[in-house]
Short mmCIF file of C-alpha atoms in Angstrom, two decimals:
data_model
loop_
_atom_site.label_atom_id
_atom_site.label_comp_id
_atom_site.label_asym_id
_atom_site.label_seq_id
_atom_site.Cartn_x
_atom_site.Cartn_y
_atom_site.Cartn_z
CA MET A 1 152.89 -39.71 -232.44
CA ASN A 2 150.09 -41.91 -233.81
CA ASP A 3 148.06 -38.89 -234.87
CA LEU A 4 151.00 -37.11 -236.51
CA VAL A 5 152.16 -40.19 -238.43
CA ARG A 6 148.67 -41.06 -239.67
CA GLN A 7 147.83 -37.47 -240.58
CA HIS A 8 151.03 -36.44 -242.38
CA THR A 9 152.81 -39.58 -243.62
CA ALA A 10 152.30 -42.69 -245.72
CA LEU A 11 153.78 -45.11 -243.16
CA SER A 12 151.95 -48.36 -242.50
CA GLU A 13 150.80 -49.58 -239.08
CA SER A 14 153.75 -51.99 -238.91
CA ASP A 15 156.11 -49.07 -239.64
CA LEU A 16 154.43 -47.07 -236.89
CA GLU A 17 154.95 -49.96 -234.46
CA TRP A 18 158.65 -49.95 -235.36
CA LEU A 19 158.86 -46.24 -234.56
CA HIS A 20 157.14 -46.88 -231.24
CA LEU A 21 159.70 -49.58 -230.49
CA LEU A 22 162.51 -47.17 -231.38
CA VAL A 23 161.09 -44.39 -229.19
CA SER A 24 160.77 -46.80 -226.26
CA GLU A 25 164.54 -47.43 -226.53
CA TRP A 26 166.07 -44.16 -227.64
CA GLN A 27 166.53 -42.65 -224.17
CA LEU A 28 169.58 -44.94 -224.16
CA LEU A 29 170.98 -43.33 -227.32
CA SER A 30 170.23 -39.83 -226.04
CA ASP A 31 172.03 -40.41 -222.74
CA LEU A 32 175.05 -42.07 -224.35
CA SER A 33 175.31 -39.22 -226.89
CA PHE A 34 174.75 -36.40 -224.37
CA ALA A 35 172.40 -35.12 -227.08
CA ASP A 36 168.79 -34.26 -227.89
CA LEU A 37 167.03 -36.52 -230.36
CA VAL A 38 164.22 -35.49 -232.71
CA LEU A 39 162.52 -38.02 -235.00
CA TRP A 40 161.67 -36.54 -238.41
CA VAL A 41 159.44 -38.39 -240.87
CA PRO A 42 158.83 -37.28 -244.49
CA THR A 43 155.29 -36.19 -245.25
CA LEU A 44 152.94 -37.92 -247.68
CA ASP A 45 153.83 -35.61 -250.60
CA GLY A 46 157.58 -35.77 -249.84
CA THR A 47 157.98 -31.99 -249.67
CA ARG A 48 158.33 -31.63 -245.90
CA TYR A 49 159.38 -33.37 -242.68
CA VAL A 50 157.21 -33.60 -239.57
CA SER A 51 158.75 -34.14 -236.13
CA VAL A 52 156.82 -36.93 -234.38
CA ALA A 53 158.88 -37.50 -231.20
CA GLN A 54 161.58 -35.85 -229.12
CA MET A 55 163.95 -36.94 -226.32
CA ARG A 56 166.24 -34.91 -224.06
CA PRO A 57 169.35 -36.39 -222.40
CA ASN A 58 169.66 -37.06 -218.69
CA THR A 59 173.44 -36.81 -218.97
CA GLY A 60 173.92 -33.33 -220.40
CA PRO A 61 172.34 -29.95 -221.22
CA THR A 62 169.55 -29.77 -223.78
CA SER A 63 169.93 -27.98 -227.08
CA TYR A 64 166.15 -27.60 -227.54
CA HIS A 65 164.31 -25.64 -224.86
CA ASP A 66 161.08 -25.74 -226.88
CA ASP A 67 158.94 -28.75 -227.72
CA MET A 68 159.68 -29.74 -231.31
CA VAL A 69 156.93 -32.34 -231.72
CA GLY A 70 154.52 -31.38 -234.50
CA HIS A 71 156.88 -28.98 -236.29
CA LEU A 72 156.89 -29.08 -240.07
CA VAL A 73 160.10 -28.29 -241.99
CA PRO A 74 160.28 -27.92 -245.80
CA ARG A 75 162.63 -30.29 -247.59
CA GLY A 76 165.87 -28.46 -248.43
CA ARG A 77 165.97 -26.30 -245.32
CA ARG A 78 167.96 -28.93 -243.40
CA PRO A 79 170.40 -30.55 -245.86
CA LEU A 80 171.60 -33.14 -243.34
CA LEU A 81 168.08 -34.58 -243.10
CA ASP A 82 167.85 -34.77 -246.89
CA ALA A 83 171.22 -36.49 -247.20
CA ALA A 84 170.49 -39.07 -244.49
CA LEU A 85 167.07 -39.86 -245.99
CA ASP A 86 168.23 -40.05 -249.60
CA GLU A 87 171.57 -41.79 -249.06
CA GLY A 88 170.61 -43.93 -246.06
CA ARG A 89 173.77 -43.10 -244.12
CA ILE A 90 174.71 -41.21 -240.97
CA VAL A 91 175.58 -37.62 -241.91
CA ARG A 92 177.87 -35.55 -239.68
CA GLU A 93 179.22 -32.94 -242.11
CA GLY A 94 178.85 -29.22 -241.50
CA ASP A 95 179.74 -26.59 -238.94
CA PRO A 96 177.92 -26.26 -235.60
CA GLU A 97 174.64 -24.33 -235.62
CA TRP A 98 174.11 -21.44 -233.21
CA ARG A 99 170.84 -21.44 -231.27
CA GLU A 100 170.31 -18.63 -228.77
CA GLU A 101 174.10 -18.11 -228.50
CA VAL A 102 174.65 -21.84 -227.94
CA PRO A 103 176.74 -23.87 -230.43
CA VAL A 104 175.00 -27.11 -231.40
CA ARG A 105 176.50 -29.99 -233.35
CA VAL A 106 173.88 -31.50 -235.65
CA GLU A 107 173.94 -35.06 -236.99
CA SER A 108 171.37 -37.13 -238.86
CA ILE A 109 170.78 -40.87 -238.40
CA PRO A 110 168.52 -42.71 -240.86
CA VAL A 111 165.91 -45.03 -239.30
CA ARG A 112 165.83 -48.20 -241.36
CA ARG A 113 163.35 -51.06 -241.29
CA GLU A 114 163.46 -54.01 -243.66
CA GLY A 115 165.68 -52.15 -246.09
CA ARG A 116 163.55 -48.97 -246.20
CA VAL A 117 164.38 -45.65 -244.52
CA LEU A 118 161.29 -44.59 -242.56
CA GLY A 119 162.65 -41.34 -241.20
CA VAL A 120 165.66 -39.56 -239.74
CA ILE A 121 166.79 -38.95 -236.16
CA GLY A 122 168.27 -35.51 -235.71
CA ARG A 123 170.95 -35.75 -233.01
CA ASN A 124 171.73 -32.31 -231.54
CA THR A 125 174.58 -31.88 -229.06
CA ASN A 126 174.98 -28.77 -226.94
CA LEU A 127 178.69 -27.81 -227.26
CA LEU A 128 178.66 -25.03 -224.67
CA THR A 129 180.21 -27.25 -221.98
CA VAL A 130 182.56 -29.24 -224.23
CA ARG A 131 185.83 -30.22 -222.54
CA THR A 132 188.35 -33.04 -222.73
CA PRO A 133 186.23 -36.17 -222.34
CA SER A 134 186.87 -38.67 -219.54
CA ARG A 135 187.15 -42.43 -220.00
CA LEU A 136 183.47 -42.74 -219.05
CA GLU A 137 182.40 -40.14 -221.62
CA LEU A 138 184.53 -41.73 -224.35
CA THR A 139 182.90 -45.10 -223.62
CA TYR A 140 179.47 -43.47 -223.76
CA LEU A 141 180.22 -41.80 -227.11
CA GLN A 142 181.68 -44.96 -228.67
CA SER A 143 178.63 -46.96 -227.54
CA ALA A 144 176.34 -44.26 -228.92
CA SER A 145 178.14 -44.43 -232.26
CA ASP A 146 177.65 -48.22 -232.37
CA LEU A 147 173.94 -47.91 -231.60
CA ALA A 148 173.51 -45.17 -234.22
CA GLN A 149 175.05 -47.45 -236.86
CA MET A 150 172.71 -50.27 -235.79
CA ILE A 151 169.70 -47.94 -236.18
CA ALA A 152 170.92 -46.92 -239.62
CA ALA A 153 171.35 -50.60 -240.55
CA GLY A 154 167.91 -51.57 -239.20
CA SER A 155 169.26 -53.90 -236.47
CA PHE A 156 168.23 -51.73 -233.53
CA PRO A 157 165.85 -51.70 -231.74
CA PHE A 158 165.50 -55.46 -231.33
CA PRO A 159 162.16 -56.79 -232.68
CA GLY A 160 159.91 -58.20 -229.98
CA GLN A 161 161.95 -56.60 -227.18
CA GLN A 162 159.59 -53.87 -225.96
CA VAL A 163 161.32 -52.25 -222.98
CA ASP A 164 159.72 -50.53 -220.02
CA MET A 165 162.16 -47.67 -219.52
CA ASP A 166 160.70 -46.86 -216.12
CA ALA A 167 161.64 -50.31 -214.84
CA SER A 168 164.82 -51.01 -216.82
CA PRO A 169 168.28 -49.80 -215.81
CA ARG A 170 169.37 -46.49 -217.34
CA VAL A 171 172.80 -45.37 -218.51
CA GLY A 172 173.43 -43.36 -215.35
CA ASP A 173 172.57 -46.31 -213.10
CA GLY A 174 175.64 -48.23 -214.23
CA LEU A 175 177.24 -49.17 -217.55
CA ILE A 176 179.66 -51.98 -218.43
CA ARG A 177 181.27 -52.34 -221.87
CA LEU A 178 182.25 -55.86 -222.94
CA ASP A 179 184.27 -57.14 -225.85
CA ALA A 180 183.10 -59.96 -228.14
CA GLU A 181 184.32 -62.59 -225.63
CA GLY A 182 182.44 -61.08 -222.72
CA ILE A 183 185.53 -59.56 -221.08
CA VAL A 184 184.94 -56.25 -219.29
CA GLN A 185 186.66 -53.36 -221.05
CA TYR A 186 185.13 -50.61 -218.92
CA ALA A 187 182.84 -50.40 -215.88
CA SER A 188 181.39 -47.09 -214.68
CA PRO A 189 181.73 -46.20 -210.97
CA ASN A 190 178.01 -46.88 -210.38
CA ALA A 191 178.28 -50.29 -212.04
CA LEU A 192 181.30 -51.17 -209.92
CA SER A 193 179.48 -50.07 -206.76
CA ALA A 194 176.50 -52.27 -207.69
CA TYR A 195 178.76 -55.31 -208.10
CA HIS A 196 180.54 -54.53 -204.84
CA ARG A 197 177.11 -54.51 -203.18
CA LEU A 198 176.56 -57.94 -204.71
CA GLY A 199 179.76 -59.19 -203.04
CA LEU A 200 182.54 -58.54 -205.59
CA ALA A 201 185.87 -57.87 -203.84
CA SER A 202 187.96 -56.88 -206.87
CA ASP A 203 187.78 -54.74 -209.99
CA LEU A 204 185.68 -55.82 -212.99
CA VAL A 205 187.96 -54.73 -215.84
CA GLY A 206 189.70 -57.69 -217.44
CA HIS A 207 187.31 -60.25 -215.96
CA HIS A 208 184.67 -62.31 -217.76
CA LEU A 209 181.42 -60.66 -216.63
CA GLY A 210 179.23 -63.73 -217.09
CA GLN A 211 181.45 -65.97 -214.96
CA ALA A 212 181.96 -63.28 -212.31
CA THR A 213 178.21 -62.70 -212.08
CA ALA A 214 177.40 -66.40 -211.82
CA GLU A 215 179.96 -66.83 -209.04
CA LEU A 216 178.35 -64.02 -207.04
CA ALA A 217 174.86 -65.51 -207.35
CA PRO A 218 174.31 -68.23 -204.73
CA SER A 219 173.82 -71.65 -206.27
CA ARG A 220 173.85 -75.12 -204.74
CA GLY A 221 174.48 -76.84 -208.03
CA PRO A 222 176.73 -76.17 -211.03
CA VAL A 223 177.26 -72.69 -212.44
CA ASP A 224 174.13 -71.24 -214.04
CA GLU A 225 175.05 -71.34 -217.73
CA ALA A 226 172.02 -69.22 -218.70
CA LEU A 227 173.15 -66.46 -216.34
CA VAL A 228 176.71 -66.67 -217.68
CA LYS A 229 175.46 -66.28 -221.24
CA LEU A 230 173.08 -63.43 -220.40
CA ALA A 231 175.67 -61.42 -218.44
CA SER A 232 178.10 -61.96 -221.31
CA GLY A 233 175.79 -59.98 -223.58
CA TYR A 234 175.19 -62.58 -226.29
CA ALA A 235 171.48 -61.68 -226.62
CA PRO A 236 169.21 -58.77 -225.61
CA ARG A 237 167.88 -59.89 -222.24
CA GLU A 238 167.07 -58.62 -218.75
CA THR A 239 167.43 -60.38 -215.43
CA GLU A 240 168.03 -59.85 -211.73
CA VAL A 241 170.91 -61.27 -209.77
CA GLU A 242 170.74 -61.66 -206.01
CA GLY A 243 173.89 -62.16 -204.00
CA SER A 244 174.67 -62.27 -200.33
CA GLY A 245 174.72 -58.50 -200.01
CA GLY A 246 172.13 -57.22 -202.46
CA VAL A 247 170.19 -57.42 -205.70
CA ILE A 248 171.18 -55.91 -209.05
CA GLN A 249 169.19 -55.65 -212.25
CA LEU A 250 170.99 -56.36 -215.52
CA ARG A 251 170.12 -55.53 -219.11
CA ALA A 252 172.34 -56.80 -221.91
CA ILE A 253 172.48 -55.07 -225.32
CA PRO A 254 174.59 -56.76 -228.04
CA LEU A 255 176.47 -54.31 -230.25
CA LYS A 256 176.48 -55.15 -233.97
CA PRO A 257 177.24 -51.90 -235.83
CA LYS A 258 178.52 -53.70 -238.93
CA GLY A 259 176.79 -57.08 -238.68
CA PRO A 260 178.85 -59.40 -236.44
CA ARG A 261 178.74 -58.77 -232.69
CA ILE A 262 181.76 -56.74 -231.60
CA GLY A 263 180.81 -56.58 -227.93
CA SER A 264 177.98 -55.67 -225.64
CA LEU A 265 176.63 -53.04 -223.31
CA VAL A 266 175.39 -54.20 -219.93
CA LEU A 267 173.32 -51.70 -217.95
CA CYS A 268 173.01 -52.47 -214.26
CA ARG A 269 171.16 -50.96 -211.34
CA ASP A 270 171.30 -51.64 -207.62
CA VAL A 271 167.70 -52.52 -206.66
CA THR A 272 168.48 -53.93 -203.21
CA GLU A 273 166.46 -51.38 -201.25
CA LEU A 274 163.61 -51.44 -203.76
CA ARG A 275 163.24 -55.22 -203.50
CA ARG A 276 163.53 -55.05 -199.70
CA ARG A 277 160.63 -52.57 -199.55
CA GLU A 278 158.59 -54.69 -201.96
CA ARG A 279 159.09 -57.74 -199.74
CA GLU A 280 158.08 -55.73 -196.69
CA LEU A 281 154.91 -54.64 -198.47
CA ILE A 282 154.14 -58.22 -199.51
CA THR A 283 154.68 -59.37 -195.92
CA LYS A 284 152.49 -56.54 -194.65
CA ASP A 285 149.72 -57.39 -197.12
CA ALA A 286 149.87 -61.05 -196.15
CA THR A 287 149.70 -60.10 -192.44
CA ILE A 288 146.68 -57.85 -192.98
CA ARG A 289 144.88 -60.55 -194.96
CA GLU A 290 145.65 -63.09 -192.25
CA ILE A 291 144.24 -60.73 -189.61
CA HIS A 292 141.01 -60.32 -191.58
CA HIS A 293 140.83 -64.11 -191.96
CA ARG A 294 141.24 -64.63 -188.21
CA VAL A 295 138.71 -61.92 -187.36
CA LYS A 296 136.24 -63.62 -189.71
CA ASN A 297 136.86 -66.97 -188.00
CA ASN A 298 136.42 -65.43 -184.55
CA LEU A 299 133.16 -63.73 -185.59
CA GLN A 300 131.86 -67.00 -186.98
CA THR A 301 132.75 -68.66 -183.67
CA VAL A 302 130.82 -65.97 -181.78
CA ALA A 303 127.85 -66.43 -184.13
CA ALA A 304 127.95 -70.20 -183.55
CA LEU A 305 128.00 -69.71 -179.75
CA LEU A 306 125.06 -67.31 -179.93
CA ARG A 307 123.19 -69.79 -182.11
CA LEU A 308 123.81 -72.57 -179.57
CA GLN A 309 122.64 -70.30 -176.76
CA SER A 310 119.44 -69.41 -178.61
CA ARG A 311 118.53 -73.10 -178.93
CA ARG A 312 118.73 -73.52 -175.16
CA MET A 313 116.41 -70.59 -174.39
CA ASP A 314 112.80 -71.14 -173.46
CA SER A 315 111.76 -67.57 -174.26
CA ALA A 316 110.77 -66.99 -177.88
CA GLN A 317 111.64 -63.30 -177.51
CA GLY A 318 115.11 -64.19 -176.26
CA ARG A 319 115.67 -66.61 -179.13
CA ASP A 320 114.66 -63.96 -181.67
CA ALA A 321 117.03 -61.43 -180.06
CA LEU A 322 119.96 -63.86 -180.22
CA ASN A 323 119.16 -64.79 -183.84
CA GLU A 324 119.21 -61.10 -184.76
CA ALA A 325 122.61 -60.83 -183.10
CA VAL A 326 123.80 -63.85 -185.10
CA ARG A 327 122.86 -62.11 -188.35
CA ARG A 328 124.53 -58.86 -187.29
CA VAL A 329 127.76 -60.66 -186.47
CA GLY A 330 127.45 -62.64 -189.71
CA SER A 331 127.19 -59.49 -191.84
CA ILE A 332 130.47 -58.20 -190.37
CA ALA A 333 132.12 -61.59 -190.90
CA ILE A 334 131.20 -61.48 -194.60
CA VAL A 335 133.11 -58.19 -195.03
CA HIS A 336 136.21 -59.53 -193.27
CA GLU A 337 136.09 -62.69 -195.37
CA THR A 338 136.08 -60.58 -198.54
CA LEU A 339 138.92 -58.40 -197.23
CA SER A 340 141.00 -61.50 -196.46
CA GLN A 341 140.98 -62.30 -200.20
CA ASN A 342 142.02 -58.83 -201.41
CA LEU A 343 145.37 -57.07 -201.63
CA ASP A 344 144.00 -53.71 -200.48
CA GLU A 345 141.41 -52.34 -198.07
CA ARG A 346 138.73 -52.00 -200.74
CA VAL A 347 136.03 -54.54 -201.56
CA GLU A 348 133.54 -55.25 -204.32
CA PHE A 349 130.35 -54.67 -202.32
CA ASP A 350 127.92 -56.28 -204.78
CA GLU A 351 129.07 -59.74 -203.70
CA ILE A 352 128.68 -58.77 -200.04
CA ALA A 353 125.18 -57.37 -200.66
CA ASP A 354 124.11 -60.59 -202.40
CA ARG A 355 125.37 -62.70 -199.50
CA VAL A 356 123.59 -60.46 -196.98
CA LEU A 357 120.38 -60.81 -199.01
CA ALA A 358 120.73 -64.59 -198.99
CA MET A 359 121.46 -64.68 -195.26
CA VAL A 360 118.51 -62.49 -194.27
CA ALA A 361 116.14 -64.29 -196.70
CA GLU A 362 116.47 -67.39 -194.51
CA ILE A 363 114.24 -65.72 -191.89
CA SER A 364 111.52 -64.91 -194.42
CA PRO A 365 108.13 -65.86 -192.85
CA GLY A 366 106.64 -66.63 -196.26
CA LYS A 367 107.56 -66.80 -199.91
CA VAL A 368 109.26 -63.41 -200.10
CA VAL A 369 111.71 -62.91 -202.96
CA CYS A 370 114.78 -60.76 -202.28
CA ARG A 371 116.71 -59.32 -205.22
CA ARG A 372 119.27 -56.62 -206.07
CA THR A 373 119.41 -54.18 -208.98
CA GLY A 374 122.19 -51.74 -209.84
CA ARG A 375 125.77 -51.86 -208.62
CA PHE A 376 127.31 -50.77 -205.34
CA GLY A 377 130.77 -50.98 -206.86
CA ILE A 378 134.05 -50.92 -204.95
CA LEU A 379 133.91 -49.48 -201.43
CA ASP A 380 136.49 -48.83 -198.73
CA ALA A 381 136.52 -51.24 -195.81
CA GLU A 382 135.48 -48.48 -193.37
CA VAL A 383 132.35 -47.97 -195.49
CA ALA A 384 131.66 -51.62 -196.31
CA THR A 385 131.54 -52.86 -192.70
CA PRO A 386 128.91 -50.44 -191.32
CA LEU A 387 126.97 -50.54 -194.62
CA SER A 388 126.67 -54.33 -194.44
CA MET A 389 125.20 -54.01 -190.93
CA VAL A 390 122.81 -51.27 -192.08
CA LEU A 391 121.65 -53.39 -195.01
CA THR A 392 121.16 -56.39 -192.70
CA GLU A 393 119.01 -54.36 -190.27
CA ILE A 394 116.84 -52.81 -192.99
CA LEU A 395 116.22 -56.14 -194.74
CA GLN A 396 115.57 -57.91 -191.47
CA ASN A 397 113.09 -55.21 -190.48
CA ALA A 398 111.30 -55.41 -193.85
CA LEU A 399 110.89 -59.19 -193.68
CA GLU A 400 109.85 -59.35 -190.02
CA HIS A 401 107.41 -56.44 -189.95
CA GLY A 402 106.25 -56.20 -193.57
CA PHE A 403 104.98 -59.72 -194.22
CA THR A 404 102.97 -62.36 -192.37
CA GLN A 405 103.57 -66.09 -192.30
CA GLY A 406 103.04 -67.64 -195.74
CA GLU A 407 102.57 -64.30 -197.52
CA GLN A 408 104.17 -63.73 -200.88
CA GLY A 409 106.04 -60.56 -201.63
CA THR A 410 109.16 -58.87 -202.93
CA VAL A 411 112.01 -56.93 -201.37
CA GLU A 412 114.23 -55.11 -203.86
CA VAL A 413 117.55 -53.44 -203.10
CA SER A 414 118.73 -50.95 -205.71
CA ALA A 415 122.06 -49.11 -205.76
CA LEU A 416 123.10 -46.10 -207.83
CA ARG A 417 126.43 -44.27 -207.78
CA GLY A 418 126.52 -40.68 -208.93
CA GLY A 419 127.68 -37.17 -208.13
CA THR A 420 130.86 -35.39 -209.19
CA THR A 421 134.33 -36.90 -209.12
CA ALA A 422 135.15 -34.92 -206.00
CA GLU A 423 131.84 -35.71 -204.23
CA ALA A 424 130.70 -39.15 -205.31
CA ARG A 425 127.51 -40.46 -203.66
CA LEU A 426 125.90 -43.85 -203.27
CA LEU A 427 122.10 -43.88 -203.30
CA ILE A 428 120.56 -47.08 -201.91
CA THR A 429 116.84 -47.83 -201.99
CA VAL A 430 115.17 -50.79 -200.26
CA LEU A 431 111.57 -51.21 -201.45
CA ASP A 432 109.12 -53.86 -200.24
CA ASP A 433 105.47 -54.48 -201.08
CA GLY A 434 104.48 -55.51 -197.56
CA ARG A 435 101.89 -54.06 -195.22
CA GLY A 436 103.62 -50.69 -194.95
CA LEU A 437 104.31 -48.35 -192.04
CA PRO A 438 102.03 -47.96 -189.01
CA GLU A 439 99.95 -44.79 -188.73
CA GLY A 440 102.01 -41.88 -187.43
CA PHE A 441 105.32 -43.78 -187.65
CA ASP A 442 108.44 -41.55 -187.43
CA PRO A 443 111.65 -43.39 -188.43
CA GLN A 444 113.82 -40.67 -186.87
CA ARG A 445 112.35 -41.26 -183.41
CA ALA A 446 111.36 -44.92 -183.43
CA GLY A 447 112.85 -46.79 -180.51
CA ASN A 448 113.35 -50.09 -182.32
CA LEU A 449 116.93 -51.31 -181.74
CA GLY A 450 117.47 -52.10 -185.42
CA LEU A 451 116.47 -48.60 -186.52
CA GLN A 452 118.65 -47.07 -183.79
CA ILE A 453 121.59 -49.03 -185.19
CA VAL A 454 120.77 -47.86 -188.73
CA ARG A 455 120.51 -44.18 -187.71
CA THR A 456 123.73 -44.31 -185.72
CA LEU A 457 125.76 -46.00 -188.45
CA VAL A 458 124.38 -44.01 -191.40
CA GLU A 459 124.54 -40.56 -189.82
CA GLY A 460 127.50 -41.12 -187.48
CA GLU A 461 129.97 -43.45 -189.22
CA LEU A 462 128.97 -43.06 -192.87
CA GLY A 463 128.13 -39.35 -192.80
CA GLY A 464 124.97 -39.89 -194.85
CA THR A 465 121.20 -39.56 -194.54
CA PHE A 466 118.47 -42.09 -193.82
CA ASP A 467 114.72 -41.93 -194.46
CA MET A 468 111.83 -44.38 -194.38
CA VAL A 469 108.61 -43.50 -196.22
CA PRO A 470 105.52 -45.33 -197.58
CA GLY A 471 106.03 -47.08 -200.92
CA PRO A 472 104.54 -45.72 -204.16
CA GLU A 473 101.60 -48.17 -204.05
CA ARG A 474 102.01 -50.15 -200.87
CA GLY A 475 104.80 -51.32 -198.61
CA THR A 476 107.79 -49.29 -197.44
CA ARG A 477 110.66 -47.45 -199.13
CA VAL A 478 113.96 -46.91 -197.28
CA VAL A 479 116.40 -44.45 -198.83
CA LEU A 480 120.10 -44.14 -197.89
CA ASP A 481 122.35 -41.44 -199.32
CA ILE A 482 126.02 -41.76 -198.34
CA PRO A 483 129.29 -40.21 -199.60
CA VAL A 484 131.85 -42.61 -201.09
CA ARG A 485 135.30 -42.43 -202.61
CA PRO A 486 135.21 -42.26 -206.44
CA GLN A 487 135.92 -45.54 -208.24
CA LYS A 488 139.20 -45.69 -210.19
#
């Protein structure tokens, strides 16, 4: 719609925003009218109309099987559009049109904003299934007529009341028509069922909806006056009401076709099961986060016990082995700590990598600087846990075997994500400027426990590749290539 309006018309940005507001609301008009709606706007030179939006009803058959958006119609071809635009009134004159052997009643509703007519809504009703209307259908049509008059007068939609139609109640969910005093004149079967779910034992017709709603909502104090006023339809508002048996969502729409409020529409939807599932998900998320928190605490306890044990050992080799185990357990604990703070099983791995770098740097025999370049991005938990261990082992190996006591140096970890959307890859390079690899060293066969862990995790759990080669000038380069899920 933005492109069509800016390309073909002289409407301002504020006018365009008004049309967006109208289009966000007009599913309501379409459903109440049992009719298709097409928004026509005059072109810049005033010789044609361009259709910028279209809506089909959920309550009846469509009269347009083709998409009308973008169509250009010369002025004069559709007299009802001309009359509505020029005279600023709703035009219903004329016989039904026949489209593919289907009779269609055509009406035109001017769209007014601040005294100016911006365009015209063509309302097209398929008459093929016309029959004697029921009380529900008569209420729908009367409400649609009131809304159409409000659009023509510029009082609907309501400024500043942008509505999310996916989340708000729809006409078919339940409709209640109130008079100016808030007394129920009509309640659809779905609306009555929703209120029965809330705990209502009687009919709604003839009762004050605001007071009835407030009585159904549990309250320890006096009656909620705000809820009474909202459910009475005095202002355009939305709320949820929870009773002993369920939860319903309400949306009030004041009706002012000729200025003063003559009544209101209240749309309602039973959202009991939806809210129950949401609460279950929230409980599940909280449970998962608590589990990660407890696992992290347990791992930190294990690390503390290993650290205590290493201090009591006389063997330097034994102490080193236990300290390595402490760092391995610590790297896993970091991942679980991060997961305990998230709502899903995905983590921002850059923070984890930085903490692993800081943890391993504590064992540096000299003045070795550890740093990271590039971004790992967001990774799944099943990737983050083994990858943190792999990174710990590689960094630990570089610091222990690449540098001597007091030697200065650098260890750099770089990360690069690439590949196609379907096959995203994460390329990790760990480069140090230490003494390098021994003569004849084969990383695929080396018996070092740390390298065995790296090979097993990278090739087995992560499904990637691992290689260790001499650096470009000196030192060692370790390259990891693993598949990852694309970032959203």
